[in-house]
Amino acid sequence: MVYSVMKRIIDQSIPEMVINSTECQWNPADNKVLKDGKDVTFTPEPNRRYEVLLNNFKAIHATDAYYPALPTYNQRAFELNMEIPEADVEKLFVSLITSPEIKQVAELIQKRLGRNLEPFDIWYDGFKARSGLNEDDLTTKTQGLYPTPAAFQADMPNMLRKLGWSAERASYIASKIQVDPARGSGHAAGAAMKGDKARLRTRIADKGMNYKGYNIAVHEFGHNVEQTVDLYDIDYYMLQGVPNTSFTEALAFLFQKRDLFLLGIKDNNPDKEHLASLDALWSCYEIMGVSLVDMQVWRWLYTNPDATPAQLKEAVISISKEVWNKYYAPVFGSKDEPILAIYSHMIDNPLYLPNYPVGHLIDFQIDGFIKGKNFASEVDRIYTLGRLTPQAWMQGAVGNPIAIEPMLKAADEALKAVGK
Ligand SMILES: [Zn+2]
């Protein structure tokens, strides 16, 4: 049913009167609206979704003249913002989504679901590690440890020591991070100059920090460590930071994954790592396809700058079906599915989507490289490389450019271990 709703959003046949309203009943499959049990006539939402995207294009297109070296937004999104050429990114994506491992993982998912794959199984989440631990018990523990932001602050040197930093180094890093109460879920803001502190914002309820809040706080703590190490321990100020957000997210996730370890809890699911590898590959398969649609839509916009919202809609739908038929239909069986066009990110944040899979690859590669090594000294070494270009940073960090091979290799091992 949710997929039916999505298709109505994509082709804009969704009745305007059912959006944000509980007045009528709507059957998304046959697109009928009922009020008091009777059929009512309706008008569909008038291509609003594509009008927003088109307006974004028009605004961005108007700034092209000010970038003579990079006159299209595709060039700027990749060469200027991500600092990796679009063609290189596309090549990485296509080689992953056409890899034989994808088909093998799809077969495993089919087996686990006990039915044929449906298009929405691009969001299959059965590989997500579920530790089997009770969240309420974890919350009791985190509430006891961290009743206030100050308690979390006081424990930071101890947490860093558990991760492998020396007592002296742990206090040094922790002394440059200030924990503040948050109204939102959590946030990390780096300092902009030496002498200032990075901010770790964490939400703490009346009874203390719950497990969800703790899990997020540990993620933010990872950001803060990156923000501190690559500001304070970098010799040249202009090199402070990381190449782009993917690189700070990588360290945040490395911390977050160790949240139970920091609580002194052993997670004894032997397949956890293998399942995480399969989950990473399947997530990349999904988000890379969505990204390819985003990239092609922008190329289409540049060749059709005077399109109407209705023409843009048709183009988005046909591009998403093309990408589906090329890379997903051979795996899923069904053809002409428009599902890859559903992301609202593509509408309101043009060409941001490709950053996610590139981030997944970086994260996976660093995680794999650090495995079995001293976590603290590797983090110190890698995160003092500074704000190089992404490929130069990766070369320095793990000895290779950004690549899909580590993820495919891990998937091969995981398929052997859990694929029976
Ligand atoms: Zn983050």
CSV table of C-alpha atoms and ligand atoms in Angstrom, one decimal:
chain,number,residue,atom,x,y,z
A,1,MET,CA,0.0,0.0,0.0
A,2,VAL,CA,2.8,2.4,0.8
A,3,TYR,CA,4.3,1.7,-2.6
A,4,SER,CA,1.0,2.5,-4.2
A,5,VAL,CA,1.0,5.9,-2.3
A,6,MET,CA,4.6,6.5,-3.5
A,7,LYS,CA,3.6,5.9,-7.1
A,8,ARG,CA,0.8,8.4,-6.8
A,9,ILE,CA,3.3,10.9,-5.4
A,10,ILE,CA,5.7,10.2,-8.3
A,11,ASP,CA,3.2,10.6,-11.0
A,12,GLN,CA,1.3,13.3,-9.1
A,13,SER,CA,-2.1,11.5,-9.4
A,14,ILE,CA,-2.3,11.9,-5.6
A,15,PRO,CA,-5.7,13.6,-4.8
A,16,GLU,CA,-4.9,17.1,-3.4
A,17,MET,CA,-7.7,16.7,-0.9
A,18,VAL,CA,-6.1,13.8,0.9
A,19,ILE,CA,-2.8,15.5,1.5
A,20,ASN,CA,-2.5,16.5,5.2
A,21,SER,CA,-6.2,15.8,5.7
A,22,THR,CA,-8.2,13.2,7.6
A,23,GLU,CA,-11.6,14.2,6.1
A,24,CYS,CA,-11.8,11.5,3.5
A,25,GLN,CA,-10.8,7.9,3.0
A,26,TRP,CA,-8.4,7.2,0.1
A,27,ASN,CA,-7.6,4.0,-1.6
A,28,PRO,CA,-4.2,4.5,-3.2
A,29,ALA,CA,-4.4,1.3,-5.2
A,30,ASP,CA,-7.4,2.3,-7.3
A,31,ASN,CA,-7.1,6.0,-6.5
A,32,LYS,CA,-10.6,6.5,-5.2
A,33,VAL,CA,-11.6,8.9,-2.5
A,34,LEU,CA,-14.6,8.2,-0.2
A,35,LYS,CA,-16.4,10.6,2.1
A,36,ASP,CA,-19.1,9.1,4.4
A,37,GLY,CA,-18.9,6.0,2.3
A,38,LYS,CA,-19.6,7.7,-1.0
A,39,ASP,CA,-17.2,8.2,-3.9
A,40,VAL,CA,-16.2,11.9,-4.3
A,41,THR,CA,-14.5,13.5,-7.3
A,42,PHE,CA,-11.2,15.1,-6.8
A,43,THR,CA,-8.4,17.0,-8.5
A,44,PRO,CA,-4.8,15.6,-8.4
A,45,GLU,CA,-2.0,17.7,-7.0
A,46,PRO,CA,-1.0,19.8,-10.0
A,47,ASN,CA,2.7,18.7,-10.5
A,48,ARG,CA,3.7,20.7,-7.5
A,49,ARG,CA,6.6,18.3,-6.8
A,50,TYR,CA,8.2,18.9,-10.2
A,51,GLU,CA,7.5,22.6,-10.1
A,52,VAL,CA,9.7,22.8,-6.9
A,53,LEU,CA,12.5,20.9,-8.7
A,54,LEU,CA,12.2,23.1,-11.7
A,55,ASN,CA,12.3,26.2,-9.7
A,56,ASN,CA,15.5,24.9,-8.0
A,57,PHE,CA,16.9,24.4,-11.5
A,58,LYS,CA,16.0,27.9,-12.6
A,59,ALA,CA,17.5,29.5,-9.6
A,60,ILE,CA,20.7,27.5,-9.9
A,61,HIS,CA,20.9,27.9,-13.6
A,62,ALA,CA,20.8,31.6,-13.2
A,63,THR,CA,24.0,31.5,-11.2
A,64,ASP,CA,25.9,29.4,-13.9
A,65,ALA,CA,27.3,32.5,-15.5
A,66,TYR,CA,29.3,33.2,-12.3
A,67,TYR,CA,31.2,30.0,-12.6
A,68,PRO,CA,32.9,30.2,-15.9
A,69,ALA,CA,35.2,27.2,-15.1
A,70,LEU,CA,32.3,25.0,-13.9
A,71,PRO,CA,29.3,26.2,-15.8
A,72,THR,CA,26.8,23.4,-14.9
A,73,TYR,CA,25.5,22.4,-11.6
A,74,ASN,CA,26.5,18.8,-12.2
A,75,GLN,CA,30.1,20.0,-12.5
A,76,ARG,CA,29.9,22.1,-9.4
A,77,ALA,CA,28.2,19.4,-7.3
A,78,PHE,CA,31.0,17.0,-8.1
A,79,GLU,CA,34.1,18.8,-9.0
A,80,LEU,CA,33.6,21.7,-6.6
A,81,ASN,CA,31.6,20.3,-3.7
A,82,MET,CA,32.5,16.6,-3.6
A,83,GLU,CA,35.9,17.2,-5.4
A,84,ILE,CA,35.5,14.0,-7.4
A,85,PRO,CA,34.5,14.2,-11.1
A,86,GLU,CA,31.0,13.1,-11.9
A,87,ALA,CA,32.2,10.5,-14.4
A,88,ASP,CA,34.4,8.8,-11.7
A,89,VAL,CA,31.5,8.7,-9.3
A,90,GLU,CA,29.1,7.2,-11.9
A,91,LYS,CA,31.7,4.6,-12.7
A,92,LEU,CA,32.0,3.5,-9.1
A,93,PHE,CA,28.2,3.3,-8.7
A,94,VAL,CA,27.6,1.3,-11.9
A,95,SER,CA,30.4,-1.1,-11.1
A,96,LEU,CA,28.9,-1.8,-7.7
A,97,ILE,CA,25.3,-2.2,-8.8
A,98,THR,CA,26.2,-4.5,-11.7
A,99,SER,CA,28.5,-6.7,-9.5
A,100,PRO,CA,27.6,-10.4,-9.3
A,101,GLU,CA,27.4,-10.0,-5.5
A,102,ILE,CA,24.2,-8.0,-5.9
A,103,LYS,CA,22.4,-10.9,-7.5
A,104,GLN,CA,23.6,-13.2,-4.8
A,105,VAL,CA,22.5,-11.0,-2.0
A,106,ALA,CA,19.1,-10.6,-3.8
A,107,GLU,CA,18.7,-14.4,-3.8
A,108,LEU,CA,19.5,-14.5,-0.1
A,109,ILE,CA,16.9,-11.8,0.6
A,110,GLN,CA,14.4,-13.7,-1.4
A,111,LYS,CA,15.1,-16.8,0.6
A,112,ARG,CA,14.9,-15.0,3.9
A,113,LEU,CA,11.6,-13.4,2.9
A,114,GLY,CA,10.2,-16.6,1.5
A,115,ARG,CA,8.6,-14.8,-1.5
A,116,ASN,CA,9.6,-13.2,-4.8
A,117,LEU,CA,11.2,-9.8,-4.5
A,118,GLU,CA,9.0,-6.7,-4.8
A,119,PRO,CA,10.4,-3.3,-5.9
A,120,PHE,CA,10.2,-1.9,-2.4
A,121,ASP,CA,12.6,-4.6,-1.2
A,122,ILE,CA,15.3,-2.2,-2.3
A,123,TRP,CA,14.7,-1.1,1.4
A,124,TYR,CA,15.0,-4.6,2.8
A,125,ASP,CA,16.2,-4.1,6.4
A,126,GLY,CA,16.5,-7.7,7.6
A,127,PHE,CA,20.3,-7.5,7.7
A,128,LYS,CA,20.3,-4.7,10.3
A,129,ALA,CA,22.0,-5.9,13.3
A,130,ARG,CA,19.5,-6.5,16.1
A,131,SER,CA,21.5,-7.3,19.1
A,132,GLY,CA,18.7,-8.9,21.1
A,133,LEU,CA,19.4,-6.6,24.0
A,134,ASN,CA,16.5,-5.0,25.7
A,135,GLU,CA,16.4,-1.3,25.1
A,136,ASP,CA,14.8,-0.5,28.4
A,137,ASP,CA,17.6,-2.3,30.2
A,138,LEU,CA,20.1,-0.2,28.2
A,139,THR,CA,18.2,2.9,29.1
A,140,THR,CA,18.3,2.1,32.8
A,141,LYS,CA,22.1,1.8,32.5
A,142,THR,CA,22.6,5.1,30.5
A,143,GLN,CA,20.2,7.0,32.8
A,144,GLY,CA,22.3,5.9,35.8
A,145,LEU,CA,25.5,6.8,34.2
A,146,TYR,CA,24.5,10.1,32.6
A,147,PRO,CA,21.8,11.9,34.6
A,148,THR,CA,23.1,15.3,33.3
A,149,PRO,CA,25.3,16.7,30.5
A,150,ALA,CA,28.0,17.3,33.1
A,151,ALA,CA,28.1,13.5,33.9
A,152,PHE,CA,28.7,12.7,30.2
A,153,GLN,CA,31.3,15.4,30.1
A,154,ALA,CA,33.1,14.0,33.1
A,155,ASP,CA,33.1,10.5,31.5
A,156,MET,CA,34.6,11.5,28.2
A,157,PRO,CA,38.3,10.9,29.1
A,158,ASN,CA,37.4,7.5,30.4
A,159,MET,CA,35.5,6.6,27.2
A,160,LEU,CA,38.5,7.7,25.1
A,161,ARG,CA,40.8,5.6,27.3
A,162,LYS,CA,38.6,2.6,26.6
A,163,LEU,CA,39.0,3.2,22.9
A,164,GLY,CA,42.8,3.1,23.3
A,165,TRP,CA,44.0,6.7,23.9
A,166,SER,CA,46.5,7.2,26.6
A,167,ALA,CA,45.3,8.9,29.8
A,168,GLU,CA,47.1,12.1,28.9
A,169,ARG,CA,45.9,12.2,25.3
A,170,ALA,CA,42.3,11.3,26.4
A,171,SER,CA,42.2,14.3,28.8
A,172,TYR,CA,43.7,16.5,26.2
A,173,ILE,CA,41.1,15.7,23.6
A,174,ALA,CA,38.2,15.7,26.1
A,175,SER,CA,39.3,19.1,27.5
A,176,LYS,CA,38.5,20.6,24.1
A,177,ILE,CA,34.9,19.3,23.9
A,178,GLN,CA,32.1,21.0,25.8
A,179,VAL,CA,28.9,19.0,26.4
A,180,ASP,CA,25.7,21.1,26.2
A,181,PRO,CA,22.0,20.2,26.7
A,182,ALA,CA,20.1,19.9,23.4
A,183,ARG,CA,16.5,20.4,22.5
A,184,GLY,CA,16.9,18.3,19.3
A,185,SER,CA,18.3,14.7,19.1
A,186,GLY,CA,21.9,15.8,19.2
A,187,HIS,CA,24.5,17.7,17.3
A,188,ALA,CA,28.2,18.3,17.1
A,189,ALA,CA,29.7,21.7,16.2
A,190,GLY,CA,33.4,22.1,15.7
A,191,ALA,CA,35.5,25.0,16.9
A,192,ALA,CA,36.8,27.3,14.2
A,193,MET,CA,40.0,28.3,16.0
A,194,LYS,CA,42.4,26.9,18.5
A,195,GLY,CA,41.5,27.9,22.0
A,196,ASP,CA,37.8,27.3,21.3
A,197,LYS,CA,35.9,24.2,22.2
A,198,ALA,CA,33.9,21.8,20.0
A,199,ARG,CA,30.3,21.5,21.2
A,200,LEU,CA,28.6,18.2,21.8
A,201,ARG,CA,24.8,18.8,22.1
A,202,THR,CA,22.9,16.0,23.6
A,203,ARG,CA,19.3,15.5,24.7
A,204,ILE,CA,18.9,14.4,28.3
A,205,ALA,CA,15.4,13.7,29.6
A,206,ASP,CA,14.3,14.3,33.2
A,207,LYS,CA,15.3,10.9,34.3
A,208,GLY,CA,18.7,11.1,32.5
A,209,MET,CA,20.0,10.0,29.2
A,210,ASN,CA,18.1,7.2,27.5
A,211,TYR,CA,19.7,4.7,25.3
A,212,LYS,CA,18.7,6.3,22.0
A,213,GLY,CA,20.1,9.6,23.2
A,214,TYR,CA,23.3,7.9,24.4
A,215,ASN,CA,23.7,6.2,21.0
A,216,ILE,CA,23.4,9.5,19.3
A,217,ALA,CA,25.7,11.2,21.8
A,218,VAL,CA,28.4,8.7,21.1
A,219,HIS,CA,28.0,9.4,17.3
A,220,GLU,CA,28.3,13.2,18.0
A,221,PHE,CA,31.3,12.5,20.2
A,222,GLY,CA,33.0,10.9,17.2
A,223,HIS,CA,32.4,14.1,15.3
A,224,ASN,CA,33.9,16.1,18.1
A,225,VAL,CA,37.0,14.0,18.3
A,226,GLU,CA,37.5,14.5,14.5
A,227,GLN,CA,36.8,18.3,14.9
A,228,THR,CA,39.4,18.5,17.7
A,229,VAL,CA,42.2,16.4,16.3
A,230,ASP,CA,42.1,18.0,12.9
A,231,LEU,CA,42.0,21.5,14.3
A,232,TYR,CA,44.4,21.3,17.2
A,233,ASP,CA,46.9,18.8,15.9
A,234,ILE,CA,47.3,20.1,12.4
A,235,ASP,CA,50.4,22.1,11.6
A,236,TYR,CA,48.8,24.3,9.0
A,237,TYR,CA,45.5,26.0,9.8
A,238,MET,CA,44.3,26.1,6.2
A,239,LEU,CA,44.4,22.3,6.2
A,240,GLN,CA,42.2,21.9,9.2
A,241,GLY,CA,39.2,19.7,8.9
A,242,VAL,CA,38.3,16.8,6.5
A,243,PRO,CA,37.7,16.7,2.8
A,244,ASN,CA,33.9,16.7,3.1
A,245,THR,CA,31.1,15.6,5.4
A,246,SER,CA,31.4,11.9,4.4
A,247,PHE,CA,34.8,11.8,6.2
A,248,THR,CA,33.5,13.2,9.5
A,249,GLU,CA,30.4,10.9,9.3
A,250,ALA,CA,32.8,7.9,8.9
A,251,LEU,CA,34.4,8.6,12.3
A,252,ALA,CA,31.1,9.4,13.9
A,253,PHE,CA,29.8,6.0,12.8
A,254,LEU,CA,33.0,4.3,14.0
A,255,PHE,CA,32.3,5.7,17.5
A,256,GLN,CA,28.6,4.9,17.3
A,257,LYS,CA,29.3,1.3,16.5
A,258,ARG,CA,31.3,1.0,19.7
A,259,ASP,CA,28.5,2.4,21.9
A,260,LEU,CA,27.8,-1.0,23.6
A,261,PHE,CA,31.5,-1.7,24.0
A,262,LEU,CA,31.8,1.7,25.8
A,263,LEU,CA,29.0,0.6,28.2
A,264,GLY,CA,31.0,-2.6,28.9
A,265,ILE,CA,28.3,-4.7,27.2
A,266,LYS,CA,29.3,-7.6,24.9
A,267,ASP,CA,27.2,-8.1,21.9
A,268,ASN,CA,27.2,-11.8,21.2
A,269,ASN,CA,25.6,-12.1,17.8
A,270,PRO,CA,28.4,-14.0,15.8
A,271,ASP,CA,27.0,-12.9,12.4
A,272,LYS,CA,26.7,-9.3,13.3
A,273,GLU,CA,29.6,-8.2,11.2
A,274,HIS,CA,28.6,-10.3,8.2
A,275,LEU,CA,25.1,-9.0,8.3
A,276,ALA,CA,26.4,-5.4,8.5
A,277,SER,CA,28.5,-6.1,5.4
A,278,LEU,CA,25.4,-7.3,3.5
A,279,ASP,CA,23.4,-4.4,4.8
A,280,ALA,CA,26.0,-1.9,3.6
A,281,LEU,CA,26.1,-3.5,0.1
A,282,TRP,CA,22.3,-3.6,-0.2
A,283,SER,CA,22.0,0.0,1.0
A,284,CYS,CA,24.5,1.1,-1.6
A,285,TYR,CA,22.7,-0.7,-4.3
A,286,GLU,CA,19.5,1.2,-3.4
A,287,ILE,CA,21.0,4.7,-2.9
A,288,MET,CA,23.3,4.5,-5.9
A,289,GLY,CA,20.4,3.9,-8.2
A,290,VAL,CA,18.5,6.8,-6.7
A,291,SER,CA,21.6,9.0,-7.1
A,292,LEU,CA,22.0,8.0,-10.8
A,293,VAL,CA,18.4,9.1,-11.4
A,294,ASP,CA,19.2,12.5,-9.7
A,295,MET,CA,22.3,12.9,-11.9
A,296,GLN,CA,20.6,12.1,-15.1
A,297,VAL,CA,17.6,14.3,-14.3
A,298,TRP,CA,20.0,17.3,-14.0
A,299,ARG,CA,21.7,16.5,-17.3
A,300,TRP,CA,18.2,16.4,-18.8
A,301,LEU,CA,17.4,19.8,-17.3
A,302,TYR,CA,20.4,21.3,-18.9
A,303,THR,CA,19.4,20.0,-22.3
A,304,ASN,CA,15.8,21.1,-21.7
A,305,PRO,CA,16.0,24.4,-19.7
A,306,ASP,CA,12.6,25.6,-20.9
A,307,ALA,CA,10.7,22.5,-19.8
A,308,THR,CA,7.3,22.7,-18.0
A,309,PRO,CA,6.7,20.9,-14.7
A,310,ALA,CA,4.6,18.4,-16.6
A,311,GLN,CA,7.5,17.7,-19.1
A,312,LEU,CA,9.9,17.4,-16.2
A,313,LYS,CA,7.6,14.9,-14.5
A,314,GLU,CA,7.5,12.7,-17.6
A,315,ALA,CA,11.3,12.9,-17.9
A,316,VAL,CA,11.9,12.0,-14.2
A,317,ILE,CA,9.6,9.0,-14.6
A,318,SER,CA,11.1,7.8,-17.8
A,319,ILE,CA,14.7,8.2,-16.4
A,320,SER,CA,13.8,6.3,-13.2
A,321,LYS,CA,12.3,3.5,-15.3
A,322,GLU,CA,15.3,3.4,-17.5
A,323,VAL,CA,17.7,3.1,-14.6
A,324,TRP,CA,15.4,0.5,-13.1
A,325,ASN,CA,15.2,-1.6,-16.3
A,326,LYS,CA,18.9,-1.5,-16.7
A,327,TYR,CA,20.2,-2.3,-13.2
A,328,TYR,CA,17.2,-3.5,-11.1
A,329,ALA,CA,14.9,-5.4,-13.5
A,330,PRO,CA,17.5,-8.1,-14.0
A,331,VAL,CA,17.6,-8.7,-10.2
A,332,PHE,CA,13.9,-8.0,-9.3
A,333,GLY,CA,12.1,-9.4,-12.3
A,334,SER,CA,9.6,-6.6,-12.8
A,335,LYS,CA,10.1,-3.9,-15.4
A,336,ASP,CA,9.2,-0.2,-15.6
A,337,GLU,CA,9.1,0.5,-11.9
A,338,PRO,CA,9.4,4.2,-11.1
A,339,ILE,CA,10.3,3.7,-7.4
A,340,LEU,CA,13.8,5.3,-7.7
A,341,ALA,CA,12.1,8.6,-8.3
A,342,ILE,CA,10.5,8.8,-4.8
A,343,TYR,CA,13.2,10.6,-2.9
A,344,SER,CA,12.1,14.1,-1.8
A,345,HIS,CA,15.8,14.8,-1.3
A,346,MET,CA,16.1,15.0,-5.1
A,347,ILE,CA,13.4,17.6,-5.1
A,348,ASP,CA,14.6,20.0,-2.4
A,349,ASN,CA,18.3,19.3,-2.2
A,350,PRO,CA,19.5,18.8,-5.8
A,351,LEU,CA,22.4,16.4,-6.4
A,352,TYR,CA,23.1,15.9,-2.7
A,353,LEU,CA,22.1,12.2,-2.9
A,354,PRO,CA,25.3,10.9,-4.4
A,355,ASN,CA,27.2,12.0,-1.3
A,356,TYR,CA,25.5,9.2,0.7
A,357,PRO,CA,26.8,6.2,-1.2
A,358,VAL,CA,30.2,7.8,-1.5
A,359,GLY,CA,30.1,8.2,2.3
A,360,HIS,CA,29.1,4.6,2.8
A,361,LEU,CA,32.1,3.4,0.7
A,362,ILE,CA,34.5,5.7,2.6
A,363,ASP,CA,33.1,4.6,6.0
A,364,PHE,CA,33.3,0.9,5.0
A,365,GLN,CA,36.8,1.2,3.7
A,366,ILE,CA,38.1,3.0,6.8
A,367,ASP,CA,36.3,0.6,9.2
A,368,GLY,CA,37.8,-2.4,7.4
A,369,PHE,CA,41.2,-0.8,7.4
A,370,ILE,CA,41.2,0.0,11.2
A,371,LYS,CA,39.9,-3.5,12.1
A,372,GLY,CA,42.6,-5.3,14.2
A,373,LYS,CA,44.7,-2.1,14.4
A,374,ASN,CA,45.0,0.3,17.4
A,375,PHE,CA,41.9,2.4,17.0
A,376,ALA,CA,43.2,5.4,18.8
A,377,SER,CA,46.5,5.8,17.1
A,378,GLU,CA,44.9,5.1,13.6
A,379,VAL,CA,42.3,7.8,14.3
A,380,ASP,CA,45.0,10.2,15.4
A,381,ARG,CA,47.1,9.4,12.3
A,382,ILE,CA,44.2,9.5,9.7
A,383,TYR,CA,42.4,12.5,11.1
A,384,THR,CA,45.5,14.7,11.1
A,385,LEU,CA,45.8,14.3,7.3
A,386,GLY,CA,43.6,17.4,7.1
A,387,ARG,CA,41.4,18.9,4.4
A,388,LEU,CA,43.0,17.3,1.3
A,389,THR,CA,41.0,16.3,-1.7
A,390,PRO,CA,39.0,13.1,-1.0
A,391,GLN,CA,41.1,10.7,-3.1
A,392,ALA,CA,44.4,12.1,-1.7
A,393,TRP,CA,43.0,11.7,1.8
A,394,MET,CA,41.9,8.1,1.3
A,395,GLN,CA,45.3,7.3,-0.3
A,396,GLY,CA,47.0,8.6,2.8
A,397,ALA,CA,44.5,7.0,5.2
A,398,VAL,CA,44.2,3.5,3.9
A,399,GLY,CA,46.7,3.4,1.0
A,400,ASN,CA,44.0,3.2,-1.7
A,401,PRO,CA,41.6,5.5,-3.4
A,402,ILE,CA,37.8,5.2,-2.7
A,403,ALA,CA,36.8,1.8,-4.0
A,404,ILE,CA,34.0,-0.7,-4.0
A,405,GLU,CA,36.3,-3.8,-3.7
A,406,PRO,CA,36.5,-3.9,0.1
A,407,MET,CA,32.7,-3.9,0.3
A,408,LEU,CA,32.4,-6.6,-2.3
A,409,LYS,CA,35.0,-8.7,-0.6
A,410,ALA,CA,33.3,-8.5,2.7
A,411,ALA,CA,30.0,-9.4,1.0
A,412,ASP,CA,31.6,-12.5,-0.5
A,413,GLU,CA,32.8,-13.6,2.9
A,414,ALA,CA,29.4,-12.8,4.5
A,415,LEU,CA,27.5,-14.8,1.8
A,416,LYS,CA,29.7,-17.7,2.5
A,417,ALA,CA,29.1,-17.4,6.3
A,418,VAL,CA,25.4,-16.6,6.5
A,419,GLY,CA,24.2,-17.4,3.0
A,420,LYS,CA,23.3,-21.0,3.6
B,1,ZN,ZN,26.8,12.7,12.0
